[in-house]
Short mmCIF file of C-alpha atoms in Angstrom, two decimals:
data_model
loop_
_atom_site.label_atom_id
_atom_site.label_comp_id
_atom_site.label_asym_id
_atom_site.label_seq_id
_atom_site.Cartn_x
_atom_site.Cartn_y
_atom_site.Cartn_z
CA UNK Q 76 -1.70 23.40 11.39
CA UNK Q 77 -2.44 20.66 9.22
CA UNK Q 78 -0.52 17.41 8.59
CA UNK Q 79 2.60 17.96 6.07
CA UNK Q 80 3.15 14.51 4.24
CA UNK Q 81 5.66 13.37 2.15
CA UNK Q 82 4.77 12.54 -1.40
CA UNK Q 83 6.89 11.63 -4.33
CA UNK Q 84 7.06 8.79 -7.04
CA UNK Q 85 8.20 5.73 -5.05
CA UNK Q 86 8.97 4.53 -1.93
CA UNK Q 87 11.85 2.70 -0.52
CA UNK Q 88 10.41 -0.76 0.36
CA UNK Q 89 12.58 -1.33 3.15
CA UNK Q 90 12.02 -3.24 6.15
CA UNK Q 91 10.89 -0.83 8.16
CA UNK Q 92 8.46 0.41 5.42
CA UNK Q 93 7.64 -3.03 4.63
CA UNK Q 94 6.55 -3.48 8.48
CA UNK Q 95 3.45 -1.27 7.98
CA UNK Q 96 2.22 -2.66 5.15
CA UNK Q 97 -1.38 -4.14 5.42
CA UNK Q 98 -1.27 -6.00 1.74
CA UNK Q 99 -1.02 -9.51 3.37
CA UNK Q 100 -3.70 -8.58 5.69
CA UNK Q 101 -6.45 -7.84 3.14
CA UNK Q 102 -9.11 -9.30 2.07
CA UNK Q 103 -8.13 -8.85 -1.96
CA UNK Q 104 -4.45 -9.79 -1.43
CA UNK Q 105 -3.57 -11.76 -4.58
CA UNK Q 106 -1.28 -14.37 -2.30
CA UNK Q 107 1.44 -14.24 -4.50
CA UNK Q 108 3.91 -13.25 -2.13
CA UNK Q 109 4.30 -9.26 -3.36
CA UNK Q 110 3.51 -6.46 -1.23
CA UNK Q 111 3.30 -2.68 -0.71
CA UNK Q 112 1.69 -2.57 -4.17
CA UNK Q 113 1.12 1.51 -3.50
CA UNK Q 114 5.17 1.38 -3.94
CA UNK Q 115 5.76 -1.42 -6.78
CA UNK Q 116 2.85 -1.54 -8.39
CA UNK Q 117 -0.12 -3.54 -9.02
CA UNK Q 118 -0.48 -7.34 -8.83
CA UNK Q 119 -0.24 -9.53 -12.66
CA UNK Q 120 -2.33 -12.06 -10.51
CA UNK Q 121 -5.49 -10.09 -10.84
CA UNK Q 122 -7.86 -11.48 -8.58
CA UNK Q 123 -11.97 -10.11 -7.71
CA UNK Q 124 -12.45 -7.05 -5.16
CA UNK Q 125 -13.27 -8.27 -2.06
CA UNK Q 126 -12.48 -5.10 0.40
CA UNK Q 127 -9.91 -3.15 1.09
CA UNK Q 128 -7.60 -2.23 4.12
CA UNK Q 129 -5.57 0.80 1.37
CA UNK Q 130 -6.82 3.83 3.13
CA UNK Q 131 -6.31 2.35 6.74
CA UNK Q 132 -2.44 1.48 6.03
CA UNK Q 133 0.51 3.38 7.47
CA UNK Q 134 2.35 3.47 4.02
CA UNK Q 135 -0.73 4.96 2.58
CA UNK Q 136 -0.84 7.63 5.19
CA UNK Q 137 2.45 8.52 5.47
CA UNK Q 138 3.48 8.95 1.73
CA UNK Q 139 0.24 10.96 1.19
CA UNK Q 140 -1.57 8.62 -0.99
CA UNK Q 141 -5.18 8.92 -2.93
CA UNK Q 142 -7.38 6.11 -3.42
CA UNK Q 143 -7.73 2.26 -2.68
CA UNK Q 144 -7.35 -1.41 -4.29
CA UNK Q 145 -3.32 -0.78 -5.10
CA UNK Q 146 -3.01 -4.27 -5.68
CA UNK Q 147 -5.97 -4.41 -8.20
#
């Protein structure tokens, strides 16, 4: 069987959500004291690519997401 995920526009960014979130972690995090960008939306503080830890995260797993550099 493979894995059923949830996927649908948004996600609550509640604590426990929140929890999982690698943003502050990565290497491209703007600093600017957002995060879960796959839920709120991409950073205004553009800053250069510089890796990213998207594809690893749980919030990216779990809601089924495609891609990487949310915060970009």
């Amino acid at each position: 069987m493979s894995e059923i995920r949830a996927k649908y526009f948004g996600v609550c960014t509640s604590y426990h959500h929140s929890k999982g979130c690698n943003c502050p972690r990565c290497p491209s995090y703007p600093g600017n004291g957002t995060f879960m960008f796959c839920a709120k939306g991409r950073s205004s503080n553009v800053q250069q690519k510089a890796g990213c830890l998207c594809t690893g995260c749980e919030i990216h797993r779990k809601f089924g997401f495609e891609g990487e550099y949310f915060c970009q």
